[in-house]
Amino acid sequence: AMNDCDHPRLRLEAEIRDGSVVLAVGDNGPGVPEAERERVFDLFHSGRRGGTGLGLAIVRRIASAHGGEARLRADGRPGATFEVELPLRPRGR
């Protein structure tokens, strides 16, 4: 997606939020079309030619297996920002 940009930028963020670590990866590409936003984490769904549709589905499954979640953040910035939130401590401890 960043291939469509004249000056591609990748943004990495990490923060502690409410007992979790939140990792975010964002870019200044064209973003995710509104119609695709609900499906970006679906297995075998790819928004680009030649994609397998496995990457984000696997990310979400790994995050969930560790008691966390993965999401597409709507923050008003150009491009797309994906977050993975994982608990600092295992649940129940």
CSV table of C-alpha atoms in Angstrom, one decimal:
chain,number,residue,atom,x,y,z
A,1,ALA,CA,0.0,0.0,0.0
A,2,MET,CA,2.9,2.3,0.7
A,3,ASN,CA,4.1,1.8,-2.9
A,4,ASP,CA,1.4,4.3,-3.9
A,5,CYS,CA,3.1,7.1,-1.9
A,6,ASP,CA,5.7,9.6,-3.1
A,7,HIS,CA,7.3,9.7,0.4
A,8,PRO,CA,6.4,6.6,2.3
A,9,ARG,CA,6.6,6.7,6.0
A,10,LEU,CA,6.2,4.0,8.6
A,11,ARG,CA,5.3,4.9,12.2
A,12,LEU,CA,5.9,2.6,15.2
A,13,GLU,CA,4.5,3.3,18.7
A,14,ALA,CA,4.5,1.5,22.0
A,15,GLU,CA,2.8,2.5,25.2
A,16,ILE,CA,1.6,1.1,28.5
A,17,ARG,CA,-2.2,1.6,28.8
A,18,ASP,CA,-4.4,0.3,31.6
A,19,GLY,CA,-2.3,-2.8,32.4
A,20,SER,CA,-1.5,-3.6,28.8
A,21,VAL,CA,1.2,-2.9,26.4
A,22,VAL,CA,-0.1,-1.4,23.1
A,23,LEU,CA,2.0,-1.7,20.0
A,24,ALA,CA,1.0,0.3,16.9
A,25,VAL,CA,2.2,0.2,13.3
A,26,GLY,CA,1.0,3.0,11.0
A,27,ASP,CA,1.8,4.3,7.5
A,28,ASN,CA,0.9,7.2,5.3
A,29,GLY,CA,-0.4,5.0,2.5
A,30,PRO,CA,-3.9,5.2,1.0
A,31,GLY,CA,-5.5,3.6,4.1
A,32,VAL,CA,-8.1,1.0,4.3
A,33,PRO,CA,-11.3,1.7,2.4
A,34,GLU,CA,-14.5,1.9,4.6
A,35,ALA,CA,-16.0,-1.1,3.0
A,36,GLU,CA,-12.9,-3.2,3.8
A,37,ARG,CA,-12.5,-2.2,7.5
A,38,GLU,CA,-14.8,-4.9,8.9
A,39,ARG,CA,-13.1,-7.7,7.0
A,40,VAL,CA,-9.3,-6.9,7.2
A,41,PHE,CA,-8.8,-9.5,10.0
A,42,ASP,CA,-10.9,-12.2,8.2
A,43,LEU,CA,-8.9,-15.3,7.2
A,44,PHE,CA,-8.1,-15.3,3.5
A,45,HIS,CA,-9.3,-11.8,2.9
A,46,SER,CA,-6.7,-9.6,1.2
A,47,GLY,CA,-7.1,-6.1,0.0
A,48,ARG,CA,-4.1,-6.3,-2.3
A,49,ARG,CA,-3.3,-8.3,-5.4
A,50,GLY,CA,-1.2,-11.4,-4.6
A,51,GLY,CA,-1.9,-11.3,-0.9
A,52,THR,CA,-2.8,-14.5,0.9
A,53,GLY,CA,-5.1,-12.9,3.5
A,54,LEU,CA,-3.3,-14.7,6.3
A,55,GLY,CA,-1.1,-12.0,8.0
A,56,LEU,CA,-3.7,-9.9,10.0
A,57,ALA,CA,-5.8,-13.0,10.7
A,58,ILE,CA,-2.7,-14.7,12.3
A,59,VAL,CA,-1.9,-11.5,14.2
A,60,ARG,CA,-5.4,-11.4,15.7
A,61,ARG,CA,-5.3,-15.1,16.7
A,62,ILE,CA,-1.9,-14.8,18.4
A,63,ALA,CA,-3.0,-11.6,20.3
A,64,SER,CA,-6.2,-13.4,21.3
A,65,ALA,CA,-4.3,-16.5,22.5
A,66,HIS,CA,-2.4,-14.2,24.8
A,67,GLY,CA,-5.5,-12.5,26.2
A,68,GLY,CA,-5.2,-9.5,24.0
A,69,GLU,CA,-6.6,-8.1,20.8
A,70,ALA,CA,-5.6,-6.6,17.4
A,71,ARG,CA,-7.5,-3.8,15.8
A,72,LEU,CA,-7.5,-1.2,13.0
A,73,ARG,CA,-7.3,2.2,14.7
A,74,ALA,CA,-9.4,5.0,13.3
A,75,ASP,CA,-7.4,8.0,14.4
A,76,GLY,CA,-8.0,10.5,11.6
A,77,ARG,CA,-4.4,10.3,10.3
A,78,PRO,CA,-3.7,9.5,6.7
A,79,GLY,CA,-2.9,5.9,6.0
A,80,ALA,CA,-3.7,2.9,8.3
A,81,THR,CA,-2.7,2.2,11.9
A,82,PHE,CA,-2.9,-1.3,13.3
A,83,GLU,CA,-2.7,-1.9,17.1
A,84,VAL,CA,-1.9,-5.0,19.1
A,85,GLU,CA,-2.8,-4.8,22.8
A,86,LEU,CA,-1.5,-7.5,25.1
A,87,PRO,CA,-1.9,-7.7,28.9
A,88,LEU,CA,1.3,-7.1,30.9
A,89,ARG,CA,0.4,-10.0,33.2
A,90,PRO,CA,-1.5,-13.2,32.4
A,91,ARG,CA,-5.1,-13.0,33.3
A,92,GLY,CA,-6.0,-14.3,36.7
A,93,ARG,CA,-2.7,-13.3,38.3
